[in-house]
mmCIF file of C-alpha atoms in Angstrom:
data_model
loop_
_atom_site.group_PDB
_atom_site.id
_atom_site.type_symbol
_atom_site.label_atom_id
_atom_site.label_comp_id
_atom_site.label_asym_id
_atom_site.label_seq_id
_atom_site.Cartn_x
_atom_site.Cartn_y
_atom_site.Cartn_z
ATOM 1 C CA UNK A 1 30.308 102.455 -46.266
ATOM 2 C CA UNK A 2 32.965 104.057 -44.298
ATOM 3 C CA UNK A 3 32.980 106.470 -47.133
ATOM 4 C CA UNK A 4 29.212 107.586 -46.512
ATOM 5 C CA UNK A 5 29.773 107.828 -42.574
ATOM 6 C CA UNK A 6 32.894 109.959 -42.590
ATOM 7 C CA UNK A 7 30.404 112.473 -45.137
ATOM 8 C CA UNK A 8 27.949 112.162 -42.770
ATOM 9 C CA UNK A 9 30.040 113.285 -39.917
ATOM 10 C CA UNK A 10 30.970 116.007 -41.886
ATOM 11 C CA UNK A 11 28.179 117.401 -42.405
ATOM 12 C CA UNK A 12 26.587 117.179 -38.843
ATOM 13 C CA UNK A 13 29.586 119.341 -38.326
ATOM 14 C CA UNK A 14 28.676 121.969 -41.087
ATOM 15 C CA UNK A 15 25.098 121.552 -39.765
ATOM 16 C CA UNK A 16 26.012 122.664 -35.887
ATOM 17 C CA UNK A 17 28.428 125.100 -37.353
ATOM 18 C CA UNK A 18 25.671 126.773 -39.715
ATOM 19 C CA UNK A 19 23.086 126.908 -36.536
ATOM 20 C CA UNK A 20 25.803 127.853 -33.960
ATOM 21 C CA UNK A 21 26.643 130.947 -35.893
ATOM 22 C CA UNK A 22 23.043 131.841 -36.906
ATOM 23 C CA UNK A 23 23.818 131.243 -40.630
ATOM 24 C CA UNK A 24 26.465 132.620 -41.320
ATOM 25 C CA UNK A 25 28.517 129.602 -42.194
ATOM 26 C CA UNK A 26 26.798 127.650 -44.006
ATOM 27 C CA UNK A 27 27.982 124.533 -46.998
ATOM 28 C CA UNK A 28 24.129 124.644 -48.628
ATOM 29 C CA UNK A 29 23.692 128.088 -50.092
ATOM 30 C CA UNK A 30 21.221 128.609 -52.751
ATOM 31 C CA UNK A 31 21.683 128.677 -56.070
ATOM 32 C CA UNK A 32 25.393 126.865 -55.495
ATOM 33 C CA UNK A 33 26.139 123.213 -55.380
ATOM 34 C CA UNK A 34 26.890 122.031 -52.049
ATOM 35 C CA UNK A 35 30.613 122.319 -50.830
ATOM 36 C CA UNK A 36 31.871 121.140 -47.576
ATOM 37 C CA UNK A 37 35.755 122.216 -48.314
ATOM 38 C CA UNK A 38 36.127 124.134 -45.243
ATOM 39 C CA UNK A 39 35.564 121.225 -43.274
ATOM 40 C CA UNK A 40 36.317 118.736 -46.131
ATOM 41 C CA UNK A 41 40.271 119.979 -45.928
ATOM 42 C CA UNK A 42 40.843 119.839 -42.679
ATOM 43 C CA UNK A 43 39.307 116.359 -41.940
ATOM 44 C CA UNK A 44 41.470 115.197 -45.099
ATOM 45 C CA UNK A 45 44.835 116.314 -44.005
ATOM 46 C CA UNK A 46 44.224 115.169 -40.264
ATOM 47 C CA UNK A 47 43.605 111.970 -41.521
ATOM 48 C CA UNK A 48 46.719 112.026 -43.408
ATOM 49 C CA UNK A 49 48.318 112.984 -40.423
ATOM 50 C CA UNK A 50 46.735 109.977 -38.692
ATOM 51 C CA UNK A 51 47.925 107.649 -41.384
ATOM 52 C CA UNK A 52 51.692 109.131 -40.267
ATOM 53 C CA UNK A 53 51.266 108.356 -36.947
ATOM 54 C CA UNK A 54 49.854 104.650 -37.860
ATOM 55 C CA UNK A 55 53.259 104.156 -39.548
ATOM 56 C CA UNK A 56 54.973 105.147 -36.863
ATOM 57 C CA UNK A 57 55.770 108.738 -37.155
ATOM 58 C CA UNK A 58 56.679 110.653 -34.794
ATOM 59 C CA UNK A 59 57.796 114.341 -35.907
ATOM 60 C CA UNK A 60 56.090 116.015 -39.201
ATOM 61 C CA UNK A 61 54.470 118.731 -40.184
ATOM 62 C CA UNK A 62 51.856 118.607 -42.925
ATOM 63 C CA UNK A 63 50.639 121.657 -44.325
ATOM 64 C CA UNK A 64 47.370 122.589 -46.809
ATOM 65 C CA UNK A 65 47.365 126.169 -47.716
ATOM 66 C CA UNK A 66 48.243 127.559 -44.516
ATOM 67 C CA UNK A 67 46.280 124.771 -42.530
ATOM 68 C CA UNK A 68 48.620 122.923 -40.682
ATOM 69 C CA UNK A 69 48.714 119.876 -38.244
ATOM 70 C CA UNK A 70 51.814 118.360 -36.379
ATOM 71 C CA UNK A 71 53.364 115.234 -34.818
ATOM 72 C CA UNK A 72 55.603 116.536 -32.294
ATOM 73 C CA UNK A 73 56.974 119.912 -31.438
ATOM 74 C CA UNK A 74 56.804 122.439 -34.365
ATOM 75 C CA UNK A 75 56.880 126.291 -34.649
ATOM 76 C CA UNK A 76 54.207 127.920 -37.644
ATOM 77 C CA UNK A 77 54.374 131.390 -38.575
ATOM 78 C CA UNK A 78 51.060 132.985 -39.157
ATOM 79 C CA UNK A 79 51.208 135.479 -42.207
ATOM 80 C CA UNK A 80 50.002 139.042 -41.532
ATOM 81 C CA UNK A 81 46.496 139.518 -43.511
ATOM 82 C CA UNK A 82 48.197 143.291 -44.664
ATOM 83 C CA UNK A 83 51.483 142.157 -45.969
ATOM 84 C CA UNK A 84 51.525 138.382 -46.713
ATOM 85 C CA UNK A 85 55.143 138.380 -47.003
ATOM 86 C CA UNK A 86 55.803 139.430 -43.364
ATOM 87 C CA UNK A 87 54.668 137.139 -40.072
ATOM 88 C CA UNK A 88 51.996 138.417 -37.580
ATOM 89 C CA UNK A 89 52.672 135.767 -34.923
ATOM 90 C CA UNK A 90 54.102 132.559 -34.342
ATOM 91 C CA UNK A 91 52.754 129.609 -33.060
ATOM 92 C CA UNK A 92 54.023 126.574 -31.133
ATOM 93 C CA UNK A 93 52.501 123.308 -31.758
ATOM 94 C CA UNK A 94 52.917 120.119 -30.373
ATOM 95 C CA UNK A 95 50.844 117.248 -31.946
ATOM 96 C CA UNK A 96 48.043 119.571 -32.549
ATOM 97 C CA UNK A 97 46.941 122.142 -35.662
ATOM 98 C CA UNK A 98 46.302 125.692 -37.018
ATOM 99 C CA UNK A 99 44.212 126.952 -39.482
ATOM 100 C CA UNK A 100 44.071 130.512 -40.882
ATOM 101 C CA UNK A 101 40.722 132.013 -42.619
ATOM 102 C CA UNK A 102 42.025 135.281 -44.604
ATOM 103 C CA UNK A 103 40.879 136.862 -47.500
ATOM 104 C CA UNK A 104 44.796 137.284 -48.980
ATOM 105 C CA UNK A 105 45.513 134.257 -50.491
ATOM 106 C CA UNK A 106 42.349 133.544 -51.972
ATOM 107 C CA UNK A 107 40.575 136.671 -52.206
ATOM 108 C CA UNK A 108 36.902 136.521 -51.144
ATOM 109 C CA UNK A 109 36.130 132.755 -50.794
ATOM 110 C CA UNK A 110 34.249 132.688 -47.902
ATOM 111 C CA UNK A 111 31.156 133.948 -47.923
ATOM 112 C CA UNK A 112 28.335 134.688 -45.447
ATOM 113 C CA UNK A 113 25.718 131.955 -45.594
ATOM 114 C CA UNK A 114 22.931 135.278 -44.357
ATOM 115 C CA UNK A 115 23.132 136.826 -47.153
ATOM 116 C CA UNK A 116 25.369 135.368 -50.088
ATOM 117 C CA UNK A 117 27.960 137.578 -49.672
ATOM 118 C CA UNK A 118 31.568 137.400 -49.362
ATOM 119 C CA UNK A 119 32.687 137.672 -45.895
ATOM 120 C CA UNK A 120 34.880 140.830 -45.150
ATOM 121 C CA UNK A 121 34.479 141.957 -41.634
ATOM 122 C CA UNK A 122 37.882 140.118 -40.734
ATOM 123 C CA UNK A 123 41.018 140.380 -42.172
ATOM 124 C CA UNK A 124 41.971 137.269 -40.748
ATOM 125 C CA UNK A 125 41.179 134.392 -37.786
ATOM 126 C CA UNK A 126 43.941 131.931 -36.863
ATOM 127 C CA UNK A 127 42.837 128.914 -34.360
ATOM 128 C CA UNK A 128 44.804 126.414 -32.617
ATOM 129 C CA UNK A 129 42.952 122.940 -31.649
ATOM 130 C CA UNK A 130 44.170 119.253 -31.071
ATOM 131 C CA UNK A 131 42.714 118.165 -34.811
ATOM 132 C CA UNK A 132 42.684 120.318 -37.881
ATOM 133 C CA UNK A 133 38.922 118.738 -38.628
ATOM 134 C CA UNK A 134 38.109 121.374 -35.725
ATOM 135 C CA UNK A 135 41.073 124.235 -35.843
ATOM 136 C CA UNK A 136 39.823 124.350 -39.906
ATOM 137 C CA UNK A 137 36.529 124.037 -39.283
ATOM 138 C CA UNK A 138 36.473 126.828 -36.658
ATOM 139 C CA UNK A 139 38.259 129.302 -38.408
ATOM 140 C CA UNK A 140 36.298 129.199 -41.750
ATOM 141 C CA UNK A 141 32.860 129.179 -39.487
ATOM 142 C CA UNK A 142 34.427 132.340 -37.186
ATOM 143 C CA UNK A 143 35.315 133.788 -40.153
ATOM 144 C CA UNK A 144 32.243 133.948 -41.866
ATOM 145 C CA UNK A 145 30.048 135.986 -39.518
ATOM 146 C CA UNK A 146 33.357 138.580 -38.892
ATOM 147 C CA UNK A 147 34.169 139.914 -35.812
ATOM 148 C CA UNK A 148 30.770 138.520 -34.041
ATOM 149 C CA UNK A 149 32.477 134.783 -34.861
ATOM 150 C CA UNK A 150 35.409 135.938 -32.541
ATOM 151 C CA UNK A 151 33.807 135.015 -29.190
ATOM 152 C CA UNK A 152 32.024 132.370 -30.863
ATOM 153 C CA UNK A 153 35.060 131.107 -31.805
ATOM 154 C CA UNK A 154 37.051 131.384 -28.240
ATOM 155 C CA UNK A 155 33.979 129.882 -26.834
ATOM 156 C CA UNK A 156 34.683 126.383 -28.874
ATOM 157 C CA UNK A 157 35.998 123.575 -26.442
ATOM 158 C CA UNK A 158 40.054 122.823 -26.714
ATOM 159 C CA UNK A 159 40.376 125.965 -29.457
ATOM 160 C CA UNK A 160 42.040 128.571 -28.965
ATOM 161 C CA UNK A 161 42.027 132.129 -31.352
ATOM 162 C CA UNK A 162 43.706 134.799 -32.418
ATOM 163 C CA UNK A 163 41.851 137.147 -34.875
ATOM 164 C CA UNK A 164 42.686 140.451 -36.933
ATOM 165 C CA UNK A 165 40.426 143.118 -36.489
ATOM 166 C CA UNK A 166 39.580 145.717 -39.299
ATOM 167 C CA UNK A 167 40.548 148.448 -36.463
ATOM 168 C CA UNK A 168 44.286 146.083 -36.559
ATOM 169 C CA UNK A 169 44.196 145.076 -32.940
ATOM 170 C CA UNK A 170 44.936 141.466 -32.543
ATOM 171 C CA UNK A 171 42.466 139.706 -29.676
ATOM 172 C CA UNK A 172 43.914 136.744 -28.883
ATOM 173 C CA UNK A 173 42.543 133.848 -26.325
ATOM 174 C CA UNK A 174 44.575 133.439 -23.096
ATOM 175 C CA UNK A 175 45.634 130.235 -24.032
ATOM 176 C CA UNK A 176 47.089 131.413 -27.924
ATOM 177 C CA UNK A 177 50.335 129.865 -28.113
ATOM 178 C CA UNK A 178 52.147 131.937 -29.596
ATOM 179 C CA UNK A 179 55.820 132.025 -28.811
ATOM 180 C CA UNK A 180 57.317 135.083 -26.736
ATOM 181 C CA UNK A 181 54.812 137.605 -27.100
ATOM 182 C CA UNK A 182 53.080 136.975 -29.971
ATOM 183 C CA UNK A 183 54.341 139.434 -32.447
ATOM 184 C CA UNK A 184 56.543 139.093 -35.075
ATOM 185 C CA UNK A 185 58.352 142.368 -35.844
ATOM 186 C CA UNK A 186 57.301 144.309 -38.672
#
């Protein structure tokens, strides 16, 4: 039963996502199956994380693809969308999470639940919240409108964003915390 509520609460999360962005994220798209991973990931490593804490631990860092949560004070690098192999930022976390939506690791995966299509207005959307459930969730939803999910995605309560524009300027929230200025040398 717990089972059925926890996929329920998932999906009430899609479903504001989907509406909050005017369709453009969206886990029901026609002609596909129905696939909740960008919110299905998250929720599955946070509660991994909360299974650490349970057991008493206090300092770890558990990472899915870039998607990362923490139990105590941790620094993440942020890979730069144009060169993988170099950092854009880095962030400092303590007992909170990061998620990245970028089209270099996995090519086109996200798509834009409007029209079908994949999503490539943003070369890639990094947010910060207390739980990964939200930072992932966020950041896939942001990322799927492109740069109109920016401000949509600053506007969520306790997250905090930095995005890459296709012009290469990096808007950032006030509240990004990234260490030192926020810029990694090239």
């Amino acid at each position: 039963m717990k089972t059925v509520a926890s996929g329920s609460l998932l999906l009430g999360l899609c479903d504001r996502h989907r509406a909050a962005t005017g369709g453009a994220f969206d886990v029901r798209l026609p002609g596909r199956r129905l696939d909740p991973c960008a919110v299905a990931k998250g929720r599955s490593v946070q509660k991994g994380a909360e299974l650490l804490r349970a057991a008493g631990a206090r300092r770890f860092c558990l990472n899915a693809a870039g998607d990362v949560v923490t139990g105590g004070p941790w620094r993440v690098g942020v890979r730069r969308p144009e060169h993988p192999g170099r950092l854009r930022t880095v962030v400092r976390l303590t007992d909170g999470a990061a998620a990245t939506s970028a089209r270099y690791e996995r090519g086109d995966h996200i798509l834009d639940g409007r029209t079908g299509l994949p999503s490539t207005g943003l070369p890639g959307l990094t947010v910060t919240a207390s739980t990964l459930t939200g930072a992932d969730a966020v950041a896939t939803a942001a990322f799927a409108p492109g740069p109109d999910g920016v401000p949509w995605a600053a506007g969520r309560p306790r997250c905090e964003v930095s995005a890459v524009t296709a012009d290469r300027p990096v808007p950032r929230t006030g509240g990004f915390p990234a260490v030192g200025s926020g810029q990694v040398a090239a």
